């Protein structure tokens, strides 16, 4: 739930940057306190490996995401080993030390951008083609509707706040809150999270997701219900 709220507040890109810099500064401090650039490099790579695995478990795997984790770990370990070895070597020369940090951050982001845009270009295009075909096949059929309801031991206001955070965390667009009702879009799917005051400090939660593809609608309904 903490990750959902943070993603709702900052968004995916900002949260990713916060985590990257937190891990980087922790590893730099570890290097300054203990030396050991090899150990620091594996702490650095291992942290991203764990985050990637947990992100896949809680927020869904991107296509080939699980297969790419070892590949990304190897890249992070090699880059980290070179980076932290240089930092350890020039730790007493402040100008070079900070220049290496800036250059390392720029090169790391540039390398990962190159990997995602050029090394694996077909994954995204295949996904877009499949989505386009599914949309064409389902465009003339009536939409599927999946719903869920439950009594929560929180007020309707807190329930609605959770709804906003949940839709943002699941990459919904056009998220709008009207009182304690929350709406959002995910591709061709539309979701509604409605919270109504119940007895005392409890609320009645109703979730509805509609869209052309049954599996996608069911999956989104389940993820929203789990996150609430």
mmCIF file with all atom_site columns, C-alpha atoms in Angstrom:
data_model
loop_
_atom_site.group_PDB
_atom_site.id
_atom_site.type_symbol
_atom_site.label_atom_id
_atom_site.label_alt_id
_atom_site.label_comp_id
_atom_site.label_asym_id
_atom_site.label_entity_id
_atom_site.label_seq_id
_atom_site.pdbx_PDB_ins_code
_atom_site.Cartn_x
_atom_site.Cartn_y
_atom_site.Cartn_z
_atom_site.occupancy
_atom_site.B_iso_or_equiv
_atom_site.pdbx_formal_charge
_atom_site.auth_seq_id
_atom_site.auth_comp_id
_atom_site.auth_asym_id
_atom_site.auth_atom_id
_atom_site.pdbx_PDB_model_num
ATOM 1   C CA . UNK A 1 1   ? 0.000   0.000   0.000   1.00 0.00 ? 1   UNK A CA 1
ATOM 2   C CA . UNK A 1 2   ? 2.921   2.393   0.655   1.00 0.00 ? 2   UNK A CA 1
ATOM 3   C CA . UNK A 1 3   ? 4.185   1.830   -2.892  1.00 0.00 ? 3   UNK A CA 1
ATOM 4   C CA . UNK A 1 4   ? 0.688   2.435   -4.285  1.00 0.00 ? 4   UNK A CA 1
ATOM 5   C CA . UNK A 1 5   ? 0.353   5.730   -2.400  1.00 0.00 ? 5   UNK A CA 1
ATOM 6   C CA . UNK A 1 6   ? 3.842   6.887   -3.453  1.00 0.00 ? 6   UNK A CA 1
ATOM 7   C CA . UNK A 1 7   ? 3.118   6.052   -7.072  1.00 0.00 ? 7   UNK A CA 1
ATOM 8   C CA . UNK A 1 8   ? -0.179  7.874   -6.827  1.00 0.00 ? 8   UNK A CA 1
ATOM 9   C CA . UNK A 1 9   ? 1.531   10.986  -5.457  1.00 0.00 ? 9   UNK A CA 1
ATOM 10  C CA . UNK A 1 10  ? 4.708   11.092  -7.545  1.00 0.00 ? 10  UNK A CA 1
ATOM 11  C CA . UNK A 1 11  ? 3.878   8.975   -10.611 1.00 0.00 ? 11  UNK A CA 1
ATOM 12  C CA . UNK A 1 12  ? 5.875   6.083   -12.063 1.00 0.00 ? 12  UNK A CA 1
ATOM 13  C CA . UNK A 1 13  ? 8.755   8.100   -13.508 1.00 0.00 ? 13  UNK A CA 1
ATOM 14  C CA . UNK A 1 14  ? 9.338   10.229  -10.405 1.00 0.00 ? 14  UNK A CA 1
ATOM 15  C CA . UNK A 1 15  ? 9.097   7.247   -8.069  1.00 0.00 ? 15  UNK A CA 1
ATOM 16  C CA . UNK A 1 16  ? 11.598  5.353   -10.224 1.00 0.00 ? 16  UNK A CA 1
ATOM 17  C CA . UNK A 1 17  ? 14.062  8.252   -10.020 1.00 0.00 ? 17  UNK A CA 1
ATOM 18  C CA . UNK A 1 18  ? 13.646  8.509   -6.247  1.00 0.00 ? 18  UNK A CA 1
ATOM 19  C CA . UNK A 1 19  ? 14.399  4.801   -5.798  1.00 0.00 ? 19  UNK A CA 1
ATOM 20  C CA . UNK A 1 20  ? 17.376  4.909   -8.186  1.00 0.00 ? 20  UNK A CA 1
ATOM 21  C CA . UNK A 1 21  ? 18.982  7.849   -6.385  1.00 0.00 ? 21  UNK A CA 1
ATOM 22  C CA . UNK A 1 22  ? 18.244  6.347   -2.951  1.00 0.00 ? 22  UNK A CA 1
ATOM 23  C CA . UNK A 1 23  ? 20.015  3.114   -3.910  1.00 0.00 ? 23  UNK A CA 1
ATOM 24  C CA . UNK A 1 24  ? 22.911  4.997   -5.529  1.00 0.00 ? 24  UNK A CA 1
ATOM 25  C CA . UNK A 1 25  ? 23.540  7.251   -2.525  1.00 0.00 ? 25  UNK A CA 1
ATOM 26  C CA . UNK A 1 26  ? 23.254  4.327   -0.120  1.00 0.00 ? 26  UNK A CA 1
ATOM 27  C CA . UNK A 1 27  ? 25.901  2.434   -2.135  1.00 0.00 ? 27  UNK A CA 1
ATOM 28  C CA . UNK A 1 28  ? 28.194  5.465   -2.296  1.00 0.00 ? 28  UNK A CA 1
ATOM 29  C CA . UNK A 1 29  ? 27.945  5.834   1.491   1.00 0.00 ? 29  UNK A CA 1
ATOM 30  C CA . UNK A 1 30  ? 28.653  2.118   1.891   1.00 0.00 ? 30  UNK A CA 1
ATOM 31  C CA . UNK A 1 31  ? 31.745  2.519   -0.291  1.00 0.00 ? 31  UNK A CA 1
ATOM 32  C CA . UNK A 1 32  ? 32.999  5.514   1.698   1.00 0.00 ? 32  UNK A CA 1
ATOM 33  C CA . UNK A 1 33  ? 32.408  3.740   5.011   1.00 0.00 ? 33  UNK A CA 1
ATOM 34  C CA . UNK A 1 34  ? 33.740  0.285   4.139   1.00 0.00 ? 34  UNK A CA 1
ATOM 35  C CA . UNK A 1 35  ? 35.553  0.416   0.813   1.00 0.00 ? 35  UNK A CA 1
ATOM 36  C CA . UNK A 1 36  ? 34.990  -2.908  -0.986  1.00 0.00 ? 36  UNK A CA 1
ATOM 37  C CA . UNK A 1 37  ? 33.896  -1.759  -4.467  1.00 0.00 ? 37  UNK A CA 1
ATOM 38  C CA . UNK A 1 38  ? 33.069  -5.332  -5.540  1.00 0.00 ? 38  UNK A CA 1
ATOM 39  C CA . UNK A 1 39  ? 30.680  -5.851  -2.615  1.00 0.00 ? 39  UNK A CA 1
ATOM 40  C CA . UNK A 1 40  ? 29.155  -2.418  -3.226  1.00 0.00 ? 40  UNK A CA 1
ATOM 41  C CA . UNK A 1 41  ? 28.600  -3.228  -6.912  1.00 0.00 ? 41  UNK A CA 1
ATOM 42  C CA . UNK A 1 42  ? 26.707  -6.408  -6.040  1.00 0.00 ? 42  UNK A CA 1
ATOM 43  C CA . UNK A 1 43  ? 24.626  -4.546  -3.445  1.00 0.00 ? 43  UNK A CA 1
ATOM 44  C CA . UNK A 1 44  ? 23.792  -2.010  -6.154  1.00 0.00 ? 44  UNK A CA 1
ATOM 45  C CA . UNK A 1 45  ? 22.847  -4.617  -8.772  1.00 0.00 ? 45  UNK A CA 1
ATOM 46  C CA . UNK A 1 46  ? 21.052  -6.825  -6.247  1.00 0.00 ? 46  UNK A CA 1
ATOM 47  C CA . UNK A 1 47  ? 18.884  -3.941  -5.044  1.00 0.00 ? 47  UNK A CA 1
ATOM 48  C CA . UNK A 1 48  ? 17.575  -3.325  -8.555  1.00 0.00 ? 48  UNK A CA 1
ATOM 49  C CA . UNK A 1 49  ? 17.066  -7.056  -9.074  1.00 0.00 ? 49  UNK A CA 1
ATOM 50  C CA . UNK A 1 50  ? 14.893  -7.268  -5.932  1.00 0.00 ? 50  UNK A CA 1
ATOM 51  C CA . UNK A 1 51  ? 12.943  -4.122  -6.872  1.00 0.00 ? 51  UNK A CA 1
ATOM 52  C CA . UNK A 1 52  ? 12.322  -5.460  -10.373 1.00 0.00 ? 52  UNK A CA 1
ATOM 53  C CA . UNK A 1 53  ? 11.088  -8.785  -9.019  1.00 0.00 ? 53  UNK A CA 1
ATOM 54  C CA . UNK A 1 54  ? 8.807   -7.164  -6.430  1.00 0.00 ? 54  UNK A CA 1
ATOM 55  C CA . UNK A 1 55  ? 7.495   -4.703  -9.001  1.00 0.00 ? 55  UNK A CA 1
ATOM 56  C CA . UNK A 1 56  ? 6.572   -7.584  -11.284 1.00 0.00 ? 56  UNK A CA 1
ATOM 57  C CA . UNK A 1 57  ? 4.801   -9.435  -8.481  1.00 0.00 ? 57  UNK A CA 1
ATOM 58  C CA . UNK A 1 58  ? 2.754   -6.477  -7.261  1.00 0.00 ? 58  UNK A CA 1
ATOM 59  C CA . UNK A 1 59  ? 2.129   -4.460  -10.416 1.00 0.00 ? 59  UNK A CA 1
ATOM 60  C CA . UNK A 1 60  ? 2.265   -7.080  -13.180 1.00 0.00 ? 60  UNK A CA 1
ATOM 61  C CA . UNK A 1 61  ? 5.044   -8.264  -15.454 1.00 0.00 ? 61  UNK A CA 1
ATOM 62  C CA . UNK A 1 62  ? 5.811   -6.446  -18.661 1.00 0.00 ? 62  UNK A CA 1
ATOM 63  C CA . UNK A 1 63  ? 6.322   -8.704  -21.665 1.00 0.00 ? 63  UNK A CA 1
ATOM 64  C CA . UNK A 1 64  ? 9.553   -10.727 -21.205 1.00 0.00 ? 64  UNK A CA 1
ATOM 65  C CA . UNK A 1 65  ? 10.060  -8.878  -17.900 1.00 0.00 ? 65  UNK A CA 1
ATOM 66  C CA . UNK A 1 66  ? 11.036  -11.946 -15.873 1.00 0.00 ? 66  UNK A CA 1
ATOM 67  C CA . UNK A 1 67  ? 13.501  -13.105 -18.545 1.00 0.00 ? 67  UNK A CA 1
ATOM 68  C CA . UNK A 1 68  ? 15.165  -9.677  -18.643 1.00 0.00 ? 68  UNK A CA 1
ATOM 69  C CA . UNK A 1 69  ? 15.842  -9.509  -14.891 1.00 0.00 ? 69  UNK A CA 1
ATOM 70  C CA . UNK A 1 70  ? 19.092  -11.577 -15.023 1.00 0.00 ? 70  UNK A CA 1
ATOM 71  C CA . UNK A 1 71  ? 20.229  -9.566  -18.061 1.00 0.00 ? 71  UNK A CA 1
ATOM 72  C CA . UNK A 1 72  ? 19.650  -6.275  -16.248 1.00 0.00 ? 72  UNK A CA 1
ATOM 73  C CA . UNK A 1 73  ? 21.367  -7.637  -13.129 1.00 0.00 ? 73  UNK A CA 1
ATOM 74  C CA . UNK A 1 74  ? 24.480  -8.491  -15.167 1.00 0.00 ? 74  UNK A CA 1
ATOM 75  C CA . UNK A 1 75  ? 24.554  -5.020  -16.728 1.00 0.00 ? 75  UNK A CA 1
ATOM 76  C CA . UNK A 1 76  ? 24.112  -3.295  -13.354 1.00 0.00 ? 76  UNK A CA 1
ATOM 77  C CA . UNK A 1 77  ? 26.807  -5.474  -11.763 1.00 0.00 ? 77  UNK A CA 1
ATOM 78  C CA . UNK A 1 78  ? 29.387  -4.736  -14.496 1.00 0.00 ? 78  UNK A CA 1
ATOM 79  C CA . UNK A 1 79  ? 28.601  -1.020  -14.627 1.00 0.00 ? 79  UNK A CA 1
ATOM 80  C CA . UNK A 1 80  ? 28.570  -0.850  -10.834 1.00 0.00 ? 80  UNK A CA 1
ATOM 81  C CA . UNK A 1 81  ? 31.929  -2.613  -10.549 1.00 0.00 ? 81  UNK A CA 1
ATOM 82  C CA . UNK A 1 82  ? 33.624  -0.135  -12.905 1.00 0.00 ? 82  UNK A CA 1
ATOM 83  C CA . UNK A 1 83  ? 31.863  2.857   -11.345 1.00 0.00 ? 83  UNK A CA 1
ATOM 84  C CA . UNK A 1 84  ? 32.528  2.025   -7.695  1.00 0.00 ? 84  UNK A CA 1
ATOM 85  C CA . UNK A 1 85  ? 36.116  0.942   -8.399  1.00 0.00 ? 85  UNK A CA 1
ATOM 86  C CA . UNK A 1 86  ? 36.820  4.361   -9.915  1.00 0.00 ? 86  UNK A CA 1
ATOM 87  C CA . UNK A 1 87  ? 35.099  6.116   -7.021  1.00 0.00 ? 87  UNK A CA 1
ATOM 88  C CA . UNK A 1 88  ? 37.171  4.129   -4.540  1.00 0.00 ? 88  UNK A CA 1
ATOM 89  C CA . UNK A 1 89  ? 40.363  4.983   -6.406  1.00 0.00 ? 89  UNK A CA 1
ATOM 90  C CA . UNK A 1 90  ? 39.672  8.740   -6.537  1.00 0.00 ? 90  UNK A CA 1
ATOM 91  C CA . UNK A 1 91  ? 37.832  9.140   -3.238  1.00 0.00 ? 91  UNK A CA 1
ATOM 92  C CA . UNK A 1 92  ? 40.488  11.567  -1.957  1.00 0.00 ? 92  UNK A CA 1
ATOM 93  C CA . UNK A 1 93  ? 40.320  13.817  -5.023  1.00 0.00 ? 93  UNK A CA 1
ATOM 94  C CA . UNK A 1 94  ? 36.993  15.591  -4.574  1.00 0.00 ? 94  UNK A CA 1
ATOM 95  C CA . UNK A 1 95  ? 36.686  17.121  -8.030  1.00 0.00 ? 95  UNK A CA 1
ATOM 96  C CA . UNK A 1 96  ? 37.247  13.811  -9.811  1.00 0.00 ? 96  UNK A CA 1
ATOM 97  C CA . UNK A 1 97  ? 35.081  12.016  -7.252  1.00 0.00 ? 97  UNK A CA 1
ATOM 98  C CA . UNK A 1 98  ? 32.010  14.188  -7.886  1.00 0.00 ? 98  UNK A CA 1
ATOM 99  C CA . UNK A 1 99  ? 32.683  14.371  -11.626 1.00 0.00 ? 99  UNK A CA 1
ATOM 100 C CA . UNK A 1 100 ? 32.636  10.564  -11.743 1.00 0.00 ? 100 UNK A CA 1
ATOM 101 C CA . UNK A 1 101 ? 29.300  10.498  -9.905  1.00 0.00 ? 101 UNK A CA 1
ATOM 102 C CA . UNK A 1 102 ? 27.720  12.912  -12.409 1.00 0.00 ? 102 UNK A CA 1
ATOM 103 C CA . UNK A 1 103 ? 29.224  11.086  -15.397 1.00 0.00 ? 103 UNK A CA 1
ATOM 104 C CA . UNK A 1 104 ? 28.193  7.706   -14.003 1.00 0.00 ? 104 UNK A CA 1
ATOM 105 C CA . UNK A 1 105 ? 24.575  8.789   -13.549 1.00 0.00 ? 105 UNK A CA 1
ATOM 106 C CA . UNK A 1 106 ? 24.419  10.215  -17.081 1.00 0.00 ? 106 UNK A CA 1
ATOM 107 C CA . UNK A 1 107 ? 26.011  7.137   -18.666 1.00 0.00 ? 107 UNK A CA 1
ATOM 108 C CA . UNK A 1 108 ? 23.787  4.733   -16.704 1.00 0.00 ? 108 UNK A CA 1
ATOM 109 C CA . UNK A 1 109 ? 20.569  6.449   -17.813 1.00 0.00 ? 109 UNK A CA 1
ATOM 110 C CA . UNK A 1 110 ? 21.831  6.748   -21.380 1.00 0.00 ? 110 UNK A CA 1
ATOM 111 C CA . UNK A 1 111 ? 22.819  3.088   -21.570 1.00 0.00 ? 111 UNK A CA 1
ATOM 112 C CA . UNK A 1 112 ? 19.485  1.847   -20.218 1.00 0.00 ? 112 UNK A CA 1
ATOM 113 C CA . UNK A 1 113 ? 17.653  4.139   -22.648 1.00 0.00 ? 113 UNK A CA 1
ATOM 114 C CA . UNK A 1 114 ? 19.691  2.698   -25.535 1.00 0.00 ? 114 UNK A CA 1
ATOM 115 C CA . UNK A 1 115 ? 18.950  -0.836  -24.377 1.00 0.00 ? 115 UNK A CA 1
ATOM 116 C CA . UNK A 1 116 ? 15.202  -0.220  -24.193 1.00 0.00 ? 116 UNK A CA 1
ATOM 117 C CA . UNK A 1 117 ? 14.963  1.680   -27.506 1.00 0.00 ? 117 UNK A CA 1
ATOM 118 C CA . UNK A 1 118 ? 17.347  -0.217  -29.754 1.00 0.00 ? 118 UNK A CA 1
ATOM 119 C CA . UNK A 1 119 ? 18.269  -3.610  -28.350 1.00 0.00 ? 119 UNK A CA 1
ATOM 120 C CA . UNK A 1 120 ? 14.662  -4.695  -27.706 1.00 0.00 ? 120 UNK A CA 1
ATOM 121 C CA . UNK A 1 121 ? 12.594  -2.769  -30.264 1.00 0.00 ? 121 UNK A CA 1
ATOM 122 C CA . UNK A 1 122 ? 10.353  -5.621  -31.369 1.00 0.00 ? 122 UNK A CA 1
ATOM 123 C CA . UNK A 1 123 ? 8.846   -6.376  -27.959 1.00 0.00 ? 123 UNK A CA 1
ATOM 124 C CA . UNK A 1 124 ? 6.877   -3.142  -27.806 1.00 0.00 ? 124 UNK A CA 1
ATOM 125 C CA . UNK A 1 125 ? 5.845   -3.249  -31.469 1.00 0.00 ? 125 UNK A CA 1
ATOM 126 C CA . UNK A 1 126 ? 4.564   -6.821  -31.168 1.00 0.00 ? 126 UNK A CA 1
ATOM 127 C CA . UNK A 1 127 ? 2.569   -5.803  -28.124 1.00 0.00 ? 127 UNK A CA 1
ATOM 128 C CA . UNK A 1 128 ? 1.027   -2.843  -29.985 1.00 0.00 ? 128 UNK A CA 1
ATOM 129 C CA . UNK A 1 129 ? 0.103   -5.018  -32.989 1.00 0.00 ? 129 UNK A CA 1
ATOM 130 C CA . UNK A 1 130 ? -1.509  -7.628  -30.719 1.00 0.00 ? 130 UNK A CA 1
ATOM 131 C CA . UNK A 1 131 ? -3.457  -4.940  -28.868 1.00 0.00 ? 131 UNK A CA 1
ATOM 132 C CA . UNK A 1 132 ? -4.604  -3.405  -32.157 1.00 0.00 ? 132 UNK A CA 1
ATOM 133 C CA . UNK A 1 133 ? -5.806  -6.757  -33.451 1.00 0.00 ? 133 UNK A CA 1
ATOM 134 C CA . UNK A 1 134 ? -7.639  -7.511  -30.210 1.00 0.00 ? 134 UNK A CA 1
ATOM 135 C CA . UNK A 1 135 ? -9.303  -4.100  -30.324 1.00 0.00 ? 135 UNK A CA 1
ATOM 136 C CA . UNK A 1 136 ? -10.421 -4.593  -33.947 1.00 0.00 ? 136 UNK A CA 1
ATOM 137 C CA . UNK A 1 137 ? -11.811 -8.042  -33.201 1.00 0.00 ? 137 UNK A CA 1
ATOM 138 C CA . UNK A 1 138 ? -13.752 -6.829  -30.174 1.00 0.00 ? 138 UNK A CA 1
ATOM 139 C CA . UNK A 1 139 ? -14.911 -3.416  -31.398 1.00 0.00 ? 139 UNK A CA 1
ATOM 140 C CA . UNK A 1 140 ? -18.310 -4.649  -32.575 1.00 0.00 ? 140 UNK A CA 1
ATOM 141 C CA . UNK A 1 141 ? -19.022 -6.802  -29.502 1.00 0.00 ? 141 UNK A CA 1
ATOM 142 C CA . UNK A 1 142 ? -20.762 -5.500  -26.337 1.00 0.00 ? 142 UNK A CA 1
ATOM 143 C CA . UNK A 1 143 ? -18.314 -4.544  -23.535 1.00 0.00 ? 143 UNK A CA 1
ATOM 144 C CA . UNK A 1 144 ? -17.537 -6.917  -20.694 1.00 0.00 ? 144 UNK A CA 1
ATOM 145 C CA . UNK A 1 145 ? -18.345 -5.699  -17.189 1.00 0.00 ? 145 UNK A CA 1
ATOM 146 C CA . UNK A 1 146 ? -16.714 -7.095  -14.034 1.00 0.00 ? 146 UNK A CA 1
ATOM 147 C CA . UNK A 1 147 ? -17.493 -5.760  -10.570 1.00 0.00 ? 147 UNK A CA 1
ATOM 148 C CA . UNK A 1 148 ? -16.571 -6.263  -6.928  1.00 0.00 ? 148 UNK A CA 1
ATOM 149 C CA . UNK A 1 149 ? -17.972 -4.995  -3.640  1.00 0.00 ? 149 UNK A CA 1
ATOM 150 C CA . UNK A 1 150 ? -16.797 -5.104  -0.051  1.00 0.00 ? 150 UNK A CA 1
ATOM 151 C CA . UNK A 1 151 ? -17.186 -3.333  3.296   1.00 0.00 ? 151 UNK A CA 1
ATOM 152 C CA . UNK A 1 152 ? -13.939 -1.610  4.373   1.00 0.00 ? 152 UNK A CA 1
ATOM 153 C CA . UNK A 1 153 ? -13.067 -0.634  7.936   1.00 0.00 ? 153 UNK A CA 1
ATOM 154 C CA . UNK A 1 154 ? -12.128 2.902   6.859   1.00 0.00 ? 154 UNK A CA 1
ATOM 155 C CA . UNK A 1 155 ? -14.128 6.034   6.101   1.00 0.00 ? 155 UNK A CA 1
ATOM 156 C CA . UNK A 1 156 ? -15.406 6.787   2.606   1.00 0.00 ? 156 UNK A CA 1
ATOM 157 C CA . UNK A 1 157 ? -12.856 9.615   2.350   1.00 0.00 ? 157 UNK A CA 1
ATOM 158 C CA . UNK A 1 158 ? -9.900  7.280   2.974   1.00 0.00 ? 158 UNK A CA 1
ATOM 159 C CA . UNK A 1 159 ? -11.481 4.713   0.663   1.00 0.00 ? 159 UNK A CA 1
ATOM 160 C CA . UNK A 1 160 ? -11.618 7.311   -2.122  1.00 0.00 ? 160 UNK A CA 1
ATOM 161 C CA . UNK A 1 161 ? -7.996  8.310   -1.514  1.00 0.00 ? 161 UNK A CA 1
ATOM 162 C CA . UNK A 1 162 ? -7.025  4.662   -1.888  1.00 0.00 ? 162 UNK A CA 1
ATOM 163 C CA . UNK A 1 163 ? -9.008  4.530   -5.113  1.00 0.00 ? 163 UNK A CA 1
ATOM 164 C CA . UNK A 1 164 ? -7.082  7.468   -6.593  1.00 0.00 ? 164 UNK A CA 1
ATOM 165 C CA . UNK A 1 165 ? -3.724  5.968   -5.550  1.00 0.00 ? 165 UNK A CA 1
ATOM 166 C CA . UNK A 1 166 ? -4.701  2.556   -6.901  1.00 0.00 ? 166 UNK A CA 1
ATOM 167 C CA . UNK A 1 167 ? -5.695  3.812   -10.365 1.00 0.00 ? 167 UNK A CA 1
ATOM 168 C CA . UNK A 1 168 ? -2.539  5.931   -10.637 1.00 0.00 ? 168 UNK A CA 1
ATOM 169 C CA . UNK A 1 169 ? -0.410  2.959   -9.571  1.00 0.00 ? 169 UNK A CA 1
ATOM 170 C CA . UNK A 1 170 ? -1.993  0.803   -12.273 1.00 0.00 ? 170 UNK A CA 1
ATOM 171 C CA . UNK A 1 171 ? -1.160  3.461   -14.911 1.00 0.00 ? 171 UNK A CA 1
ATOM 172 C CA . UNK A 1 172 ? -4.735  4.606   -15.478 1.00 0.00 ? 172 UNK A CA 1
ATOM 173 C CA . UNK A 1 173 ? -5.116  7.885   -17.362 1.00 0.00 ? 173 UNK A CA 1
ATOM 174 C CA . UNK A 1 174 ? -7.697  10.663  -16.950 1.00 0.00 ? 174 UNK A CA 1
ATOM 175 C CA . UNK A 1 175 ? -8.164  9.774   -13.277 1.00 0.00 ? 175 UNK A CA 1
ATOM 176 C CA . UNK A 1 176 ? -10.953 11.976  -11.903 1.00 0.00 ? 176 UNK A CA 1
ATOM 177 C CA . UNK A 1 177 ? -12.389 12.120  -8.401  1.00 0.00 ? 177 UNK A CA 1
ATOM 178 C CA . UNK A 1 178 ? -15.931 13.374  -7.773  1.00 0.00 ? 178 UNK A CA 1
ATOM 179 C CA . UNK A 1 179 ? -16.632 13.345  -4.050  1.00 0.00 ? 179 UNK A CA 1
ATOM 180 C CA . UNK A 1 180 ? -15.915 9.774   -2.979  1.00 0.00 ? 180 UNK A CA 1
ATOM 181 C CA . UNK A 1 181 ? -16.299 8.397   -6.514  1.00 0.00 ? 181 UNK A CA 1
ATOM 182 C CA . UNK A 1 182 ? -13.175 7.840   -8.657  1.00 0.00 ? 182 UNK A CA 1
ATOM 183 C CA . UNK A 1 183 ? -13.010 7.145   -12.395 1.00 0.00 ? 183 UNK A CA 1
ATOM 184 C CA . UNK A 1 184 ? -10.174 6.367   -14.810 1.00 0.00 ? 184 UNK A CA 1
ATOM 185 C CA . UNK A 1 185 ? -9.224  4.897   -18.186 1.00 0.00 ? 185 UNK A CA 1
ATOM 186 C CA . UNK A 1 186 ? -6.750  2.130   -19.023 1.00 0.00 ? 186 UNK A CA 1
ATOM 187 C CA . UNK A 1 187 ? -6.496  1.801   -22.788 1.00 0.00 ? 187 UNK A CA 1
ATOM 188 C CA . UNK A 1 188 ? -9.982  0.823   -23.964 1.00 0.00 ? 188 UNK A CA 1
ATOM 189 C CA . UNK A 1 189 ? -11.094 -0.038  -20.416 1.00 0.00 ? 189 UNK A CA 1
ATOM 190 C CA . UNK A 1 190 ? -13.017 2.224   -18.030 1.00 0.00 ? 190 UNK A CA 1
ATOM 191 C CA . UNK A 1 191 ? -13.006 1.753   -14.231 1.00 0.00 ? 191 UNK A CA 1
ATOM 192 C CA . UNK A 1 192 ? -15.131 3.214   -11.456 1.00 0.00 ? 192 UNK A CA 1
ATOM 193 C CA . UNK A 1 193 ? -14.343 3.044   -7.734  1.00 0.00 ? 193 UNK A CA 1
ATOM 194 C CA . UNK A 1 194 ? -17.277 4.136   -5.566  1.00 0.00 ? 194 UNK A CA 1
ATOM 195 C CA . UNK A 1 195 ? -17.077 4.578   -1.791  1.00 0.00 ? 195 UNK A CA 1
ATOM 196 C CA . UNK A 1 196 ? -20.204 5.131   0.288   1.00 0.00 ? 196 UNK A CA 1
ATOM 197 C CA . UNK A 1 197 ? -20.384 5.811   4.030   1.00 0.00 ? 197 UNK A CA 1
ATOM 198 C CA . UNK A 1 198 ? -21.492 2.728   5.981   1.00 0.00 ? 198 UNK A CA 1
ATOM 199 C CA . UNK A 1 199 ? -21.809 2.164   9.736   1.00 0.00 ? 199 UNK A CA 1
ATOM 200 C CA . UNK A 1 200 ? -19.643 4.510   11.836  1.00 0.00 ? 200 UNK A CA 1
ATOM 201 C CA . UNK A 1 201 ? -16.060 4.443   10.487  1.00 0.00 ? 201 UNK A CA 1
ATOM 202 C CA . UNK A 1 202 ? -16.650 1.915   7.712   1.00 0.00 ? 202 UNK A CA 1
ATOM 203 C CA . UNK A 1 203 ? -17.514 2.309   4.038   1.00 0.00 ? 203 UNK A CA 1
ATOM 204 C CA . UNK A 1 204 ? -19.092 0.263   1.258   1.00 0.00 ? 204 UNK A CA 1
ATOM 205 C CA . UNK A 1 205 ? -16.723 -0.178  -1.692  1.00 0.00 ? 205 UNK A CA 1
ATOM 206 C CA . UNK A 1 206 ? -18.014 -0.922  -5.187  1.00 0.00 ? 206 UNK A CA 1
ATOM 207 C CA . UNK A 1 207 ? -15.603 -1.485  -8.107  1.00 0.00 ? 207 UNK A CA 1
ATOM 208 C CA . UNK A 1 208 ? -16.657 -1.806  -11.740 1.00 0.00 ? 208 UNK A CA 1
ATOM 209 C CA . UNK A 1 209 ? -14.438 -2.254  -14.817 1.00 0.00 ? 209 UNK A CA 1
ATOM 210 C CA . UNK A 1 210 ? -15.777 -2.354  -18.385 1.00 0.00 ? 210 UNK A CA 1
ATOM 211 C CA . UNK A 1 211 ? -13.965 -2.976  -21.660 1.00 0.00 ? 211 UNK A CA 1
ATOM 212 C CA . UNK A 1 212 ? -13.892 -5.024  -24.883 1.00 0.00 ? 212 UNK A CA 1
ATOM 213 C CA . UNK A 1 213 ? -11.491 -7.796  -23.764 1.00 0.00 ? 213 UNK A CA 1
ATOM 214 C CA . UNK A 1 214 ? -12.742 -10.100 -21.006 1.00 0.00 ? 214 UNK A CA 1
ATOM 215 C CA . UNK A 1 215 ? -9.325  -11.132 -19.671 1.00 0.00 ? 215 UNK A CA 1
ATOM 216 C CA . UNK A 1 216 ? -8.077  -7.550  -19.462 1.00 0.00 ? 216 UNK A CA 1
ATOM 217 C CA . UNK A 1 217 ? -11.246 -6.370  -17.693 1.00 0.00 ? 217 UNK A CA 1
ATOM 218 C CA . UNK A 1 218 ? -11.077 -9.231  -15.175 1.00 0.00 ? 218 UNK A CA 1
ATOM 219 C CA . UNK A 1 219 ? -7.365  -8.652  -14.519 1.00 0.00 ? 219 UNK A CA 1
ATOM 220 C CA . UNK A 1 220 ? -7.859  -4.927  -13.880 1.00 0.00 ? 220 UNK A CA 1
ATOM 221 C CA . UNK A 1 221 ? -10.814 -5.602  -11.594 1.00 0.00 ? 221 UNK A CA 1
ATOM 222 C CA . UNK A 1 222 ? -8.714  -8.049  -9.562  1.00 0.00 ? 222 UNK A CA 1
ATOM 223 C CA . UNK A 1 223 ? -5.751  -5.674  -9.284  1.00 0.00 ? 223 UNK A CA 1
ATOM 224 C CA . UNK A 1 224 ? -7.883  -2.743  -8.158  1.00 0.00 ? 224 UNK A CA 1
ATOM 225 C CA . UNK A 1 225 ? -9.701  -4.918  -5.607  1.00 0.00 ? 225 UNK A CA 1
ATOM 226 C CA . UNK A 1 226 ? -6.399  -6.286  -4.253  1.00 0.00 ? 226 UNK A CA 1
ATOM 227 C CA . UNK A 1 227 ? -4.856  -2.812  -3.924  1.00 0.00 ? 227 UNK A CA 1
ATOM 228 C CA . UNK A 1 228 ? -7.877  -1.440  -2.060  1.00 0.00 ? 228 UNK A CA 1
#
